[in-house]
mmCIF file of C-alpha atoms in Angstrom:
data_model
loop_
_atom_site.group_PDB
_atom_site.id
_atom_site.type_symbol
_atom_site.label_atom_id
_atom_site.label_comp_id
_atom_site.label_asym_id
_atom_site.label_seq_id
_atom_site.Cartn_x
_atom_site.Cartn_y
_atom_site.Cartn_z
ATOM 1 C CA UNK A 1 22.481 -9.807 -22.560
ATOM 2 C CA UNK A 2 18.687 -9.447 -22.816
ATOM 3 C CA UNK A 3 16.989 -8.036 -25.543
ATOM 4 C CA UNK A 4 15.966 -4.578 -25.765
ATOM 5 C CA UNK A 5 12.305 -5.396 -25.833
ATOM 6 C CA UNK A 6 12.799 -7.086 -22.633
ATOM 7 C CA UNK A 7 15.388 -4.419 -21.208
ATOM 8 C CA UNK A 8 12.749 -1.360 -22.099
ATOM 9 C CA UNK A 9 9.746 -3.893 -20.383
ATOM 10 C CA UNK A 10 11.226 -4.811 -17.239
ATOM 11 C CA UNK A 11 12.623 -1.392 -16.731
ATOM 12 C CA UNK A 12 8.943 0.283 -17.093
ATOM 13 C CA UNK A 13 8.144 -2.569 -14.507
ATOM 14 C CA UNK A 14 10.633 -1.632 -12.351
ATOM 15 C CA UNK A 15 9.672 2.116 -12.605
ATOM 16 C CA UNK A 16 6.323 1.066 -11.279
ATOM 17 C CA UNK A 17 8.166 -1.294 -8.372
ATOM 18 C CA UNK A 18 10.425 1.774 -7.296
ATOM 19 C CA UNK A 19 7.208 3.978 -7.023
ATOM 20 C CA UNK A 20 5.687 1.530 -4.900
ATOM 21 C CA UNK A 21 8.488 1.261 -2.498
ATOM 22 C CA UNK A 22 8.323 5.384 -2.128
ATOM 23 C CA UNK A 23 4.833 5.366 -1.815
ATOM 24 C CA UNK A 24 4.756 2.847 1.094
ATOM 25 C CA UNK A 25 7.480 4.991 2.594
ATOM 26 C CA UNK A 26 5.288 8.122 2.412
ATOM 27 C CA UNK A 27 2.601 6.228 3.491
ATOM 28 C CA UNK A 28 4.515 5.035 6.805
ATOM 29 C CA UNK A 29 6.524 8.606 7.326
ATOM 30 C CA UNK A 30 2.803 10.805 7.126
ATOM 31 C CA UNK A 31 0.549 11.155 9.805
ATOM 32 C CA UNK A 32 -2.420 12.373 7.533
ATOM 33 C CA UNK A 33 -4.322 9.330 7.441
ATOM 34 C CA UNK A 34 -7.490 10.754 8.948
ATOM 35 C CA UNK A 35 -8.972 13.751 10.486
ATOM 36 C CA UNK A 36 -11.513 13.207 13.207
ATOM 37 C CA UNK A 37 -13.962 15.051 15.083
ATOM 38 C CA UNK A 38 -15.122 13.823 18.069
ATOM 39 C CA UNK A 39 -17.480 15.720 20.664
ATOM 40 C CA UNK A 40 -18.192 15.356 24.066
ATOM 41 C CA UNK A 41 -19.882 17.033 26.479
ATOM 42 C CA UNK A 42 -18.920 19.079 29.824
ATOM 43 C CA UNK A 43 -20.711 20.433 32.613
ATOM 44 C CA UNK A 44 -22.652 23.294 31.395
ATOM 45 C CA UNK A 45 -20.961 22.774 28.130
ATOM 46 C CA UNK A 46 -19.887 20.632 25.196
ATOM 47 C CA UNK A 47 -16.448 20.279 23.176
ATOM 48 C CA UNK A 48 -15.376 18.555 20.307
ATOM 49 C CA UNK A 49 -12.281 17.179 19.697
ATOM 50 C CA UNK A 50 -10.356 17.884 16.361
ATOM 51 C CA UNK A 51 -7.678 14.709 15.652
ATOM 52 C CA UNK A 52 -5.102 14.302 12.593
ATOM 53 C CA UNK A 53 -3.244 11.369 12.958
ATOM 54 C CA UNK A 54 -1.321 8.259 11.401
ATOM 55 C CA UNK A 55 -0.180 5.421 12.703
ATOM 56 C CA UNK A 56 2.731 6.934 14.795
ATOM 57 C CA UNK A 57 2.108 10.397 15.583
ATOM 58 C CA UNK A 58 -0.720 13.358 15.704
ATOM 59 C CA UNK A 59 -2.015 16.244 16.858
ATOM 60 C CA UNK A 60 -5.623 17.415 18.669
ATOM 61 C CA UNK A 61 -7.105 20.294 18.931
ATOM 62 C CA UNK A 62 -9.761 20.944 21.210
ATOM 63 C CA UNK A 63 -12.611 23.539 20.660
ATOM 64 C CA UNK A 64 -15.197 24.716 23.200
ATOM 65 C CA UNK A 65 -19.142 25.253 21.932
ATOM 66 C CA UNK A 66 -18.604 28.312 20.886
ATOM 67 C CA UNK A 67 -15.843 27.249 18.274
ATOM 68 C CA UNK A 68 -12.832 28.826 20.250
ATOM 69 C CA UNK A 69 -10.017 27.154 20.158
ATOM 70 C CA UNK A 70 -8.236 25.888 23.431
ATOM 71 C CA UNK A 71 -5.014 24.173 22.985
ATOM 72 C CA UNK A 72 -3.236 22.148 20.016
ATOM 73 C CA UNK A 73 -0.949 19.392 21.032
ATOM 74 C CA UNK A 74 0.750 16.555 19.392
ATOM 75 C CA UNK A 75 0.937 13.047 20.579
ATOM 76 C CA UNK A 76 2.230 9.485 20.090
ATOM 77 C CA UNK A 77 -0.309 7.128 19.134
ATOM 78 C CA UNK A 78 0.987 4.259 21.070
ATOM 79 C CA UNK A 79 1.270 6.202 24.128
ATOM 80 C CA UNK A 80 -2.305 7.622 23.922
ATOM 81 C CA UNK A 81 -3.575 3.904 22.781
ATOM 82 C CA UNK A 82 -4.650 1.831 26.001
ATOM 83 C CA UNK A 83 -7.009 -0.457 24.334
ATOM 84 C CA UNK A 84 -5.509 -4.047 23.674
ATOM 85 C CA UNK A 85 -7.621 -3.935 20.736
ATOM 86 C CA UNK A 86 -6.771 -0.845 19.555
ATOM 87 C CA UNK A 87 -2.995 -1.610 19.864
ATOM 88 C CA UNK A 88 -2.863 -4.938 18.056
ATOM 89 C CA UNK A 89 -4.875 -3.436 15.019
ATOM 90 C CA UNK A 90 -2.421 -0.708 14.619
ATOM 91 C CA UNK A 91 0.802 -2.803 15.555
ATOM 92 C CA UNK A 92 -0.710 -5.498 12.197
ATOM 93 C CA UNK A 93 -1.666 -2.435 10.248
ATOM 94 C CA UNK A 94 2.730 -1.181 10.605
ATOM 95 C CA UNK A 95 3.669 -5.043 10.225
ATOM 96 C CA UNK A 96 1.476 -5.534 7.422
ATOM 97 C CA UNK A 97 2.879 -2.677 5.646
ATOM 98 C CA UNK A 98 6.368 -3.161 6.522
ATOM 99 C CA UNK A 99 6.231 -6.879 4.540
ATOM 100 C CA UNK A 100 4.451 -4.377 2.051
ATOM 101 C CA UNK A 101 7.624 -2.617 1.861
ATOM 102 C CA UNK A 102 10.114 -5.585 1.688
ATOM 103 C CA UNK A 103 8.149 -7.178 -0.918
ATOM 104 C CA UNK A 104 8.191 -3.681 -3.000
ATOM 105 C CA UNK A 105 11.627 -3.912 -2.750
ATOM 106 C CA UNK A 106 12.530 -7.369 -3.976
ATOM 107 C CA UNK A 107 10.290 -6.664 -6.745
ATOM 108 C CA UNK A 108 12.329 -3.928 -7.971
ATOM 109 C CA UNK A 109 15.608 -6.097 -7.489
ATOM 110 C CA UNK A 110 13.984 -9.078 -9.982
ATOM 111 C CA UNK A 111 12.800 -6.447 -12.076
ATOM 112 C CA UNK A 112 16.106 -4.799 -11.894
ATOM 113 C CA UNK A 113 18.262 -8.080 -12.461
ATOM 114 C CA UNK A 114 15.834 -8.975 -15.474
ATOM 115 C CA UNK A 115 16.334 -5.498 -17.328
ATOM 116 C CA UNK A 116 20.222 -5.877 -17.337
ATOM 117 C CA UNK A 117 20.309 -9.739 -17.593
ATOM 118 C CA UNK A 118 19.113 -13.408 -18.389
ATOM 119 C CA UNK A 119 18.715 -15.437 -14.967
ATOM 120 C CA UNK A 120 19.234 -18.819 -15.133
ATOM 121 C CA UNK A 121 16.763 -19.633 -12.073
ATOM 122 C CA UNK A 122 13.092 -19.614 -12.932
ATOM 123 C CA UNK A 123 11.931 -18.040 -9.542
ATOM 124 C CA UNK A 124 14.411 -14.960 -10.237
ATOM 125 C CA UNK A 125 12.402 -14.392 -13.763
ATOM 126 C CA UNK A 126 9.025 -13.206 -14.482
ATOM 127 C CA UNK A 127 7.424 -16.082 -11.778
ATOM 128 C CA UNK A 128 9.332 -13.780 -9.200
ATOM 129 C CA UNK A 129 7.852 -10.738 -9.905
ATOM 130 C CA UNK A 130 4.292 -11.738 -10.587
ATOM 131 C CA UNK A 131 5.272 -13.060 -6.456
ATOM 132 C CA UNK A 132 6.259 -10.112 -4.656
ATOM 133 C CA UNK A 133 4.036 -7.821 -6.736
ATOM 134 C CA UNK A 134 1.026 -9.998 -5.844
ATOM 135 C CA UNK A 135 2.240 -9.859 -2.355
ATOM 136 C CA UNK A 136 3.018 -6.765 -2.219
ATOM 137 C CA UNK A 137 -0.414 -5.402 -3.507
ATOM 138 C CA UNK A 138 -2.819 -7.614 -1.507
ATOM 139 C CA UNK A 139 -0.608 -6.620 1.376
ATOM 140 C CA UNK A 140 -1.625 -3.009 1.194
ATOM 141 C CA UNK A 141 -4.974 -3.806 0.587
ATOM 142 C CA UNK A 142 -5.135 -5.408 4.204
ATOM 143 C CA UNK A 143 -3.954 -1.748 5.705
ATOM 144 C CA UNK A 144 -6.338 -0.444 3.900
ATOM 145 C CA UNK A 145 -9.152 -2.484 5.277
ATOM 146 C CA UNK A 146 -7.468 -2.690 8.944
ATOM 147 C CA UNK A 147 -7.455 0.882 9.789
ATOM 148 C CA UNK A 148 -10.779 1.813 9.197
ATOM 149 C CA UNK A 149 -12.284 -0.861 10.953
ATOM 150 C CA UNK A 150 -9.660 0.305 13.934
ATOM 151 C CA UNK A 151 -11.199 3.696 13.186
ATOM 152 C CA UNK A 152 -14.557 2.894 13.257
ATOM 153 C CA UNK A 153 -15.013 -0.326 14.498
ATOM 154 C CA UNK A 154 -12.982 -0.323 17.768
ATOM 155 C CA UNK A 155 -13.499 3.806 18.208
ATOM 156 C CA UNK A 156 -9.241 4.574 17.758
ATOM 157 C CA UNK A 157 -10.459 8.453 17.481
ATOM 158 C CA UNK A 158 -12.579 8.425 20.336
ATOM 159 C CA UNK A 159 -9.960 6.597 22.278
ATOM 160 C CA UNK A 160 -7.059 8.860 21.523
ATOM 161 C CA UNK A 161 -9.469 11.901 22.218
ATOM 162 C CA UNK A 162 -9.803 10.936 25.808
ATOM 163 C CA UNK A 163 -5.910 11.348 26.046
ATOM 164 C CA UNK A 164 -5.874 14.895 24.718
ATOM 165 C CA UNK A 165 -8.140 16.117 27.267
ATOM 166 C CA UNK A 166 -9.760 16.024 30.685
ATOM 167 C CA UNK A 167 -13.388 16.200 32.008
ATOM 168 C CA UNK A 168 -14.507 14.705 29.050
ATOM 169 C CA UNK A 169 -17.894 13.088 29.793
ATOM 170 C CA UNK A 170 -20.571 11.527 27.237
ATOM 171 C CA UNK A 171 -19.348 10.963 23.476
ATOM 172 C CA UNK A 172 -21.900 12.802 21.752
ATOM 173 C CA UNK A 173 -20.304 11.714 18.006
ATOM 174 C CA UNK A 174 -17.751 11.577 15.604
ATOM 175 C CA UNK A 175 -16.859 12.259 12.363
ATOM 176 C CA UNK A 176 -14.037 10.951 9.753
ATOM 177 C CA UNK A 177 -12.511 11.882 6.579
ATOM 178 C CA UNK A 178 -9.044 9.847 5.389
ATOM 179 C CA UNK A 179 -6.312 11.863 4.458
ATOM 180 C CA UNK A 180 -3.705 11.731 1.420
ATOM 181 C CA UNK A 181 -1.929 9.218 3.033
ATOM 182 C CA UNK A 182 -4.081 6.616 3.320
ATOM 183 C CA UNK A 183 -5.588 7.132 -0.081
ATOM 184 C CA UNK A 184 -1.924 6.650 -1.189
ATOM 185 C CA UNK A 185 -2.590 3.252 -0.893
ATOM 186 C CA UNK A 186 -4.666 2.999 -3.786
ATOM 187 C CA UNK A 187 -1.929 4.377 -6.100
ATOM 188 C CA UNK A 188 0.506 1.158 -4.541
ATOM 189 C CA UNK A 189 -2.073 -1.491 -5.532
ATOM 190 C CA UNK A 190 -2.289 0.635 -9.157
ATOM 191 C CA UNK A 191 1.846 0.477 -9.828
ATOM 192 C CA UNK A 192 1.702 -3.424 -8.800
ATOM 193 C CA UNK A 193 -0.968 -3.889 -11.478
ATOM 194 C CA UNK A 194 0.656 -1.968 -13.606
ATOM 195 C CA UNK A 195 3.973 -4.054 -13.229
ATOM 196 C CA UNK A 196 2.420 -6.855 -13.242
ATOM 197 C CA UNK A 197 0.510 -6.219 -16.591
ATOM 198 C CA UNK A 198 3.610 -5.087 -17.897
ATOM 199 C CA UNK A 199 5.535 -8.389 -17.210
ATOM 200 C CA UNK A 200 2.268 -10.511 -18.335
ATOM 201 C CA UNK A 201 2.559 -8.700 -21.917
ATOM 202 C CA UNK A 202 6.608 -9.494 -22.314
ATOM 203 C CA UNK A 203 6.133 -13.088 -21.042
ATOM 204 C CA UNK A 204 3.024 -13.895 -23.005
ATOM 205 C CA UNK A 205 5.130 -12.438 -26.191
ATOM 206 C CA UNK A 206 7.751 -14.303 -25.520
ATOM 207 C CA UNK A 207 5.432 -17.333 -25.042
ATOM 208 C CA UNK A 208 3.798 -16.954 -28.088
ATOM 209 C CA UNK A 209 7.412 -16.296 -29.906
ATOM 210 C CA UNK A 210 8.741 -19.785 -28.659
ATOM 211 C CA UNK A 211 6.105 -21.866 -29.829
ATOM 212 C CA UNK A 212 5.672 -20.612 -32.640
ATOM 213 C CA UNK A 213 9.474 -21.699 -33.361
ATOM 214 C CA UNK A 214 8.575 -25.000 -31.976
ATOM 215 C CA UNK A 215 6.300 -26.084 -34.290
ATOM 216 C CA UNK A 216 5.762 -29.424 -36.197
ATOM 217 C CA UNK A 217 8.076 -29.687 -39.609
ATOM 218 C CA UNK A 218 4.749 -31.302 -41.146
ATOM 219 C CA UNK A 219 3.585 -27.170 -40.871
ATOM 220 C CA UNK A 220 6.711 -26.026 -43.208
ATOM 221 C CA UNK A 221 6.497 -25.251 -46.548
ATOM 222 C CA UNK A 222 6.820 -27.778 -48.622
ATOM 223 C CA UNK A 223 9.775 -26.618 -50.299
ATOM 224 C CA UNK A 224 11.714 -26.490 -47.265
ATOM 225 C CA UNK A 225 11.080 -30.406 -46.205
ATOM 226 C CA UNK A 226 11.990 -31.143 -49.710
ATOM 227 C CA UNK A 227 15.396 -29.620 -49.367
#
């Protein structure tokens, strides 16, 4: 049985894992990753576009010059998405995030097996864990940089505005904000630090612990080596 230093460690670690694996869930399940406006112009008139959307699914709104509002529909990003640029960002922004997820969750099964036991294998102890959280944290940080520069770079907004309406001539601009959910992904990376900080304390005690029961007899007290 482990001790209960290492029991009350590895289950704050796993605390941290189990958030992570939630978050990346809400993160995949929301569609509030950004808010757009986009505007165009019309004959004799202009309109802007106003988008909310996540990597699955949204909604536009459109709204004439005179800030009346048209219509409000809701739309599947990969049907609306007709750039092959466009598409393969957002297809490696899911995948990315998906290995996010499966690496959350073998964290929290070493972190887990640690907290109630003593594995034998050195890859199923605190080497494991320092893995898949490192994975799992530089992994999100890739979403995050991936969807803004499919935002920005490649124009996803402007793109999925042209599939919410009709007549739409010359992009006159756009405008973005991120949403909760992809500022979520900042509070992932923070519970895989904070695991992994957690695990570098225990293992660096335990470190420090075993050596110092491995040292020379010529550093006992004399007494002892006289015995």
């Amino acid at each position: 049985m482990p001790s209960r230093r290492k029991t009350t460690m590895f289950a704050s670690a796993f605390c941290g894992c189990v958030g992570s694996f939630a978050a990346i869930c809400a993160v995949l399940a929301t569609p509030h990753w950004v808010s757009s406006e986009v505007r165009f112009s019309r004959p004799n008139s202009s309109v802007t576009i106003s988008l909310k959307y996540g990597l699955f699914r949204g909604t536009c709104e459109q709204f004439v010059a005179e800030g009346l509002q048209v219509s409000k529909t809701t739309f599947q990003v990969a049907d609306a998405l007709s750039s092959p640029e466009t598409q393969s960002l957002n297809v490696a922004t899911i995948v990315v995030l998906v290995l996010a997820l499966l690496s959350s969750l073998l964290s929290s099964g070493f972190t887990c097996t640690n907290a109630v036991s003593n594995p034998y294998q050195t890859f199923l102890g605190p080497a494991g864990v320092y893995t898949w959280n490192s994975v799992c944290g530089v992994l999100t940080l890739i979403a995050m940089i991936l969807f803004p520069v499919n935002v920005q770079g490649n124009s996803l907004s402007k793109e999925l505005a042209y599939g919410c309406s009709t007549s739409l001539q010359a992009h006159l601009g756009s405008r973005h904000s991120y949403g909760y959910s992809y500022w979520i992904m900042l509070l992932i990376v923070f519970l895989n630090i904070a695991s992994l900080i957690i695990i570098y304390f225990y293992d660096h005690a335990s470190y420090s612990k075993k050596k110092e029961q491995e040292r020379p007899i010529e550093n006992a007290p004399k007494d002892v080596i006289l015995f």
